[in-house]
Coordinates of C-alpha atoms and ligand atoms in Angstrom, one line a residue:
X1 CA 65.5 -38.2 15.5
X2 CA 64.4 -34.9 15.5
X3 CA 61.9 -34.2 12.1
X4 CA 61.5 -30.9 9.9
X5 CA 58.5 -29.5 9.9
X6 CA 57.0 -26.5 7.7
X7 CA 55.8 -23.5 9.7
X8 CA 54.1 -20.3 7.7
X9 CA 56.4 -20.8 4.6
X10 CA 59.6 -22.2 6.5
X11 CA 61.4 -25.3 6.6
X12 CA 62.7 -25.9 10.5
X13 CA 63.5 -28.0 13.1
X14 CA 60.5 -29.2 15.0
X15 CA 62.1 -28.1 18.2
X16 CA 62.6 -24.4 17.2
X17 CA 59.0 -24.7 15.5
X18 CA 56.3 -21.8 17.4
X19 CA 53.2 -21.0 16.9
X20 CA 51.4 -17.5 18.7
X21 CA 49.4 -18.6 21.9
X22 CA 46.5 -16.9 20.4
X23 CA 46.3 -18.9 17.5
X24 CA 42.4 -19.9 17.0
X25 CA 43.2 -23.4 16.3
X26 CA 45.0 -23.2 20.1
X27 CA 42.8 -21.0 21.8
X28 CA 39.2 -22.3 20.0
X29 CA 39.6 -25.4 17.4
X30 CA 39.6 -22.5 14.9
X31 CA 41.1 -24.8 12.3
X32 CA 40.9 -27.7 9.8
X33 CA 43.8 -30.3 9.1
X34 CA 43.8 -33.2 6.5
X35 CA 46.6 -36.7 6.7
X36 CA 48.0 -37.9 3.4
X37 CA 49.8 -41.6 3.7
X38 CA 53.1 -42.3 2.2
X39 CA 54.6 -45.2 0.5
X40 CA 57.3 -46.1 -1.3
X41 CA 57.8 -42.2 -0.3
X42 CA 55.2 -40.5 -2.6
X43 CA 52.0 -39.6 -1.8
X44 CA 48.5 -41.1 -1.8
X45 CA 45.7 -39.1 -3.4
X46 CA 46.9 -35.8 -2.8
X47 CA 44.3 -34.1 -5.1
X48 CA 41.8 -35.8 -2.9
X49 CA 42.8 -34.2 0.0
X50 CA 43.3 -31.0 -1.5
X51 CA 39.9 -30.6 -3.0
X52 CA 38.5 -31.6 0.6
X53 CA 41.1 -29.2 2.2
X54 CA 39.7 -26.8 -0.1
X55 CA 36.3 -27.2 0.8
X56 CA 36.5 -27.7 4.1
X57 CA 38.5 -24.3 4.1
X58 CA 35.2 -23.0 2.1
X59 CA 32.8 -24.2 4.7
X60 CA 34.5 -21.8 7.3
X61 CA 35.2 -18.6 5.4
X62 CA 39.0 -19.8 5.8
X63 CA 41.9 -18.6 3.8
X64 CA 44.5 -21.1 2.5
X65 CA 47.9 -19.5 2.8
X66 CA 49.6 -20.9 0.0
X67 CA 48.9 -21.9 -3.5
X68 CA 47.9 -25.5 -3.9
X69 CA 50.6 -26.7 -6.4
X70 CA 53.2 -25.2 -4.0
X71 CA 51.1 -27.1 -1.0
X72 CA 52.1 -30.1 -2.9
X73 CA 55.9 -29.3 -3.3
X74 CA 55.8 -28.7 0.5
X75 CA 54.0 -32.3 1.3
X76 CA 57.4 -33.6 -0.7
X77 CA 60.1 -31.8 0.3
X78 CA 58.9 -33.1 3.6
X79 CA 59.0 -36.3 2.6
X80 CA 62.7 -35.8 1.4
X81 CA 64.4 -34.0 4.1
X82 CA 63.0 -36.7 6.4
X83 CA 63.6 -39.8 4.3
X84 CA 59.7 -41.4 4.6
X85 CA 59.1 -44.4 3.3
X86 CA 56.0 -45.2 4.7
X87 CA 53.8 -43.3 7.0
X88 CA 52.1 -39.7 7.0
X89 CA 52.0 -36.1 6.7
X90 CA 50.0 -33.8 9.0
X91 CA 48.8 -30.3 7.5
X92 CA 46.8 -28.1 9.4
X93 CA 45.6 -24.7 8.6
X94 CA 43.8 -22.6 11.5
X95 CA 42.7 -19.1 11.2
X96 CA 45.6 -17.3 11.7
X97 CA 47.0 -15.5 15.3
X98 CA 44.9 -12.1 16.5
X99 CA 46.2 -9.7 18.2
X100 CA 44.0 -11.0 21.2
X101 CA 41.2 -13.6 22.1
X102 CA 37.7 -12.5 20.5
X103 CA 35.1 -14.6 19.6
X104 CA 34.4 -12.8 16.1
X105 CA 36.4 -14.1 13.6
X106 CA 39.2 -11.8 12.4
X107 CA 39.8 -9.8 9.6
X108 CA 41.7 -12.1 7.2
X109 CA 43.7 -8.9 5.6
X110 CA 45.1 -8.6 9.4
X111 CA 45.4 -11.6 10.4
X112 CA 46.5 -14.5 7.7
X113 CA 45.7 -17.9 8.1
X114 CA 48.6 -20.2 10.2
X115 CA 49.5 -23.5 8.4
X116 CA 52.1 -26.2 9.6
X117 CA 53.0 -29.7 8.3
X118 CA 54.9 -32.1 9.8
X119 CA 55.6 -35.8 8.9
X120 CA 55.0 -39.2 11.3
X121 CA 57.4 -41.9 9.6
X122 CA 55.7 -45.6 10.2
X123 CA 57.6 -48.5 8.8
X124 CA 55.4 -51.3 8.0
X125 CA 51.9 -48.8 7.6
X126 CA 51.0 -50.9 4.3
X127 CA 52.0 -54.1 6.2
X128 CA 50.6 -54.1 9.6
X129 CA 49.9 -57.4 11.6
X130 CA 46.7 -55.9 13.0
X131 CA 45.2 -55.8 9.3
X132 CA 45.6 -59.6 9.5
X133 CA 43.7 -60.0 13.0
X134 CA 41.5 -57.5 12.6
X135 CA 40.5 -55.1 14.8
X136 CA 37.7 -54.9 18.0
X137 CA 35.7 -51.7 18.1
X138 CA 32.8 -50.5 20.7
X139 CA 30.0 -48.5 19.9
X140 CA 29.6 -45.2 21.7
X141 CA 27.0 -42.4 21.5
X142 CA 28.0 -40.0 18.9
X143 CA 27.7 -36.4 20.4
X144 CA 29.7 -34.2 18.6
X145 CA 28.6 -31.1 16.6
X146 CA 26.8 -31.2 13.6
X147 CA 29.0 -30.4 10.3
X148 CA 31.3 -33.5 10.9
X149 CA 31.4 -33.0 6.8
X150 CA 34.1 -30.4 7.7
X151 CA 37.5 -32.1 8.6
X152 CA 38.4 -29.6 12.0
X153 CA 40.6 -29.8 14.4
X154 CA 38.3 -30.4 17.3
X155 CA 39.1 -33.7 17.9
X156 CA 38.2 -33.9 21.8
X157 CA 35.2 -36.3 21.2
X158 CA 36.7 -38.7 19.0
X159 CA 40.0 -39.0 21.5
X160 CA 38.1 -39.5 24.0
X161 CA 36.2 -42.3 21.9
X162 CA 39.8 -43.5 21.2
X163 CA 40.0 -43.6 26.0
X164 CA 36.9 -45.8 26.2
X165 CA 37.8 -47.8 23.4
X166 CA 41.2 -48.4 25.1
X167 CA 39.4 -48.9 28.5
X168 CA 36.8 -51.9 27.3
X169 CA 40.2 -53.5 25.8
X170 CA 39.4 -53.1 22.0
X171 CA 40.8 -50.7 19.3
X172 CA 38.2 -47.9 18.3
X173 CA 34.9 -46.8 18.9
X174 CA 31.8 -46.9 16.3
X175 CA 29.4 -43.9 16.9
X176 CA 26.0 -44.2 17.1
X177 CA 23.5 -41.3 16.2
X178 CA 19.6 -42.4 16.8
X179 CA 20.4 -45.6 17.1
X180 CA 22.4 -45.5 13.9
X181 CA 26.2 -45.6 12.8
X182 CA 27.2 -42.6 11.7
X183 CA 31.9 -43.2 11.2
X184 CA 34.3 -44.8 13.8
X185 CA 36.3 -42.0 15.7
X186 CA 39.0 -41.6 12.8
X187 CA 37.6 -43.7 9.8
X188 CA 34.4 -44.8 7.9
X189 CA 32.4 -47.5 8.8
X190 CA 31.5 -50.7 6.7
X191 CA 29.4 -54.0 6.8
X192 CA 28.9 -56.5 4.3
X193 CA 25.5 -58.4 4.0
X194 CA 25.5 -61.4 1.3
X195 CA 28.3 -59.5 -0.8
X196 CA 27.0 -56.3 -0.8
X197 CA 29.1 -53.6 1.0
X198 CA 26.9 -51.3 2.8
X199 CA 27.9 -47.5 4.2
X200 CA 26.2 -44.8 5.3
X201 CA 25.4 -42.1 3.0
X202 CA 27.5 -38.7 3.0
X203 CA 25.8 -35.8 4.4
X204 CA 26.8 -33.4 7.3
X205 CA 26.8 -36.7 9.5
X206 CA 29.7 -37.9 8.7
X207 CA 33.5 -37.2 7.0
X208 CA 33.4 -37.8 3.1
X209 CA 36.9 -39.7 3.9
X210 CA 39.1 -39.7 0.5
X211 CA 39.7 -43.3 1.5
X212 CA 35.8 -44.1 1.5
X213 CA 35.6 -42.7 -2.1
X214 CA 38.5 -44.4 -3.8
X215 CA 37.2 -48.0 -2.2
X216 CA 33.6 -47.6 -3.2
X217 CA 35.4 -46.5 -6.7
X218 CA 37.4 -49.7 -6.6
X219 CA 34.5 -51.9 -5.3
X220 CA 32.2 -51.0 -7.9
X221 CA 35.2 -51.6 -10.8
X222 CA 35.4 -55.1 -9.3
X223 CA 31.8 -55.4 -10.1
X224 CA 31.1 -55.3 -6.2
X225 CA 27.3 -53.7 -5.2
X226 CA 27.8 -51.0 -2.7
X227 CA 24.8 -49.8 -1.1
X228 CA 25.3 -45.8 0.8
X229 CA 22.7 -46.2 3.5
X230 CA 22.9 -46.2 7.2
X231 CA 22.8 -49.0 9.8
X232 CA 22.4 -50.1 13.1
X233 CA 24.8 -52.1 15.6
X234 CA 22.3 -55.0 15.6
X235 CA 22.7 -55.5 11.7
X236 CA 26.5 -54.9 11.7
X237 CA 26.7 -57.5 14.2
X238 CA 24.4 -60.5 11.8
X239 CA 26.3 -59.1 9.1
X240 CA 29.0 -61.2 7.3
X241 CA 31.7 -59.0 7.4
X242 CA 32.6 -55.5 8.8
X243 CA 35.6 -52.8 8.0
X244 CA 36.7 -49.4 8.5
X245 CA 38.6 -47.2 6.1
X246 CA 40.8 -44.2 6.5
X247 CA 44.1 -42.6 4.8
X248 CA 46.5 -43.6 7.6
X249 CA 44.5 -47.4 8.0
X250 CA 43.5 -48.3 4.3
X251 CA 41.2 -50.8 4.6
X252 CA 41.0 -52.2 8.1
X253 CA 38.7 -55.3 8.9
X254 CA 36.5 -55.3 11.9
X255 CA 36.5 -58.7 13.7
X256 CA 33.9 -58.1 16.8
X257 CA 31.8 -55.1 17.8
X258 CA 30.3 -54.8 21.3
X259 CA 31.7 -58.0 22.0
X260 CA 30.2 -59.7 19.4
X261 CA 31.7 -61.6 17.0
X262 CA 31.1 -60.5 13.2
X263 CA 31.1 -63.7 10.8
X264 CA 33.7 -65.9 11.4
X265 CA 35.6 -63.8 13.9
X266 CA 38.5 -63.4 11.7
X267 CA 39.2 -61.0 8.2
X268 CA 36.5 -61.6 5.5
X269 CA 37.2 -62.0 2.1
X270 CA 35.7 -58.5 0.9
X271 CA 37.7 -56.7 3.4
X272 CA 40.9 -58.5 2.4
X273 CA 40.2 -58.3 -1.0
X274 CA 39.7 -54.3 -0.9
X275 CA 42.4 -53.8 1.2
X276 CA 44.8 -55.4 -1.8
X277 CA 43.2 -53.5 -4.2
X278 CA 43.6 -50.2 -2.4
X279 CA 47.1 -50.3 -1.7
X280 CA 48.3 -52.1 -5.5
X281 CA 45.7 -48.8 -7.0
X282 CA 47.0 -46.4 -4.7
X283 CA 50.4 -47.0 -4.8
X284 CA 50.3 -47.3 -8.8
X285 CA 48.5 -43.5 -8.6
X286 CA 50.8 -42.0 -5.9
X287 CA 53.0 -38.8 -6.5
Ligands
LIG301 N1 35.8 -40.1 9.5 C1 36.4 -39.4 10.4 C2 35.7 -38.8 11.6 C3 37.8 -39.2 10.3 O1 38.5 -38.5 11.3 C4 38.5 -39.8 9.2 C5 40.0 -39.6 9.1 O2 40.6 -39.0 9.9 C6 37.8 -40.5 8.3 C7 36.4 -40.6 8.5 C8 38.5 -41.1 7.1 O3 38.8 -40.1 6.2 P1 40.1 -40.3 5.2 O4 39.8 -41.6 4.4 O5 40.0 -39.2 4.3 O6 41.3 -40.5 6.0

C-alpha cells in the first residue's frame, strides 16, 4: 500500500515524493536523521529524540526547518493518515539543495535545510519471536569517523556491518575500537557480569541512543548497578548475559558473539526483565 510521506512542509504520496539531485544528504551524507517507534499508534520518547535531533543539528551548523512542536504534529498525522499501530517513523533533515555541488557548505539564507518523514508500519515490533531467541552478532573493526555522537546519515559502514554479519549467518555486527566495543551497527551494546549491567561510556565514540538512557534510567529505578565503562569481546564473551538496545529493537538479548556462546545460550533474566520494563514504561509515557 502506497504510504504518505511529509516532504518540506507537504503531505504526499510517496510516489510523487522528490527531492533535488543536489541535495547534500544525496550528493555528500550532508544530513542527520533520528527513528521514533510506535505503539498502540503514539509515540515513544519523542522529546528524546528531539533534543538529540536538536543537538545533532547543532553539532553541524544545521538549521531545522520547522518548529519542534509542529515536528511533533507532523510525526502524528503520519501516524494517522497511515493507520500505524506498531512500527516507525523516519525523519531526516539534510542541508538543504544548492544551486550546484561545492564542498563549502551553503548559505543557509539561500539554501534552507531539506526534511522528509516517512512511516515503516511493523506489526508485532513489541512482540517479535527473535526477542525470545535472541540474537547472534560478530565483532567487526569499527572504522568509521570520529563524531559517531552525531546521529548522520552516513550509514555506509554500519550497512555494510549489517553484509558481513549476514554473510557469517548471524544478525549484527559489534564494533571494536582498540580492542574495545564501542555500539553494534544500529544499537548499544550491553553485558552483564554478576548482576551488574555494564556499557560503555558516552563520548564521541559512540551514539547516546535515547533507548540506552531510558534503560539505564529504568535499571537503576529497579535498584539494578549499571556500570558506563567500556569492554572487550573476551569479557562479553565470560560474561553472564549480553544485550543491545535501540528505538526500533527495545531491548534485544544477545545469545552468542563470535561464535561463542554467552551464559546459557539463551535470553538472560536481566535482558528479559529490561525489555518488560521498557516497553510497560514506554508505552505508559508515549504520545
Ligand atoms: N548506536 C548506533 C550507531 C545507532 O545507529 C543507533 C540507532 O540507530 C543506536 C546506537 C541506538 O540509538 P536509539 O536508542 O536512539 O535508537
Amino acid at each position: 500500500m502506497s504510504r504518505t510521506v511529509y516532504v518540506n512542509g507537504e503531505y504526499l504520496p510517496e510516489a510523487e515524493a522528490k527531492i533535488s539531485i543536489f541535495d547534500r544528504g544525496f550528493l555528500m551524507a550532508d544530513g542527520v536523521y533520528e527513528v521514533t517507534s510506535v505503539l498502540d499508534g503514539k509515540l515513544l520518547d519523542f522529546a528524546g529524540h528531539a533534543k538529540r535531533l536538536e543537538r545533532s543539528l547543532g553539532e553541524l551548523d544545521m538549521a531545522l526547518p520547522i518548529e519542534m512542536e509542529d515536528l511533533l504534529e507532523v510525526h502524528r498525522e503520519l501516524v494517522r493518515l497511515n493507520d500505524i499501530n506498531e512500527g516507525m517513523i523516519y525523519l531526516q533533515v539534510t542541508r538543504g539543495a544548492p544551486s550546484d555541488r561545492d564542498f563549502a557548505f551553503p548559505d543557509p539564507a539561500e539554501t534552507p535545510s531539506t526534511i522528509v518523514l516517512f512511516t515503516q508500519n511493523k506489526p508485532g515490533l513489541a512482540d517479535t519471536p527473535v526477542a525470545k531467541k535472541g540474537i547472534k552478532v560478530i565483532s567487526i573493526e569499527d572504522i568509521r569517523w570520529g563524531r559517531r555522537d552525531i546521529k548522520t546519515i552516513q550509514l555506509l559502514y554500519p550497512s555494510m556491518g549489517k553484509m558481513m554479519a549476514k554473510k557469517a549467518g548471524v544478525d549484527d555486527a559489534w564494533m571494536v575500537e582498540d580492542g574495545m566495543v564501542t555500539e553494534g551497527t544500529s544499537n548499544n551494546a550491553y553485558i552483564v557480569k554478576n548482576g551488574k549491567i555494564i556499557t560503555r561510556h558516552l563520548g564521541t565514540e559512540i551514539l547516546a541512543g535515547i533507548t540506552r538512557n531510558a534503560v539505564l534510567r529504568f535499571a537503576e529505578e529497579a535498584q539494578m548497578t549499571v556500570e558506563e565503562r567500556s569492554f572487550t569481546i573476551a569479557e562479553a564473551q565470560g560474561a553472564d548475559e549480553a544485550f543491545v538496545t535501540s528505538a526500533s529493537t527495545f531491548v534485544m538479548p544477545v545469545v552468542e558473539i563470535d561464535g561463542a556462546q554467552v551464559g546459557a545460550g539463551v535470553p538472560g533474566p536481566v535482558a528479559v526483565r529490561l525489555r518488560e520494563i521498557y516497553l510497560e514504561e514506554s508505552r505508559k509515557a508515549a504520545i
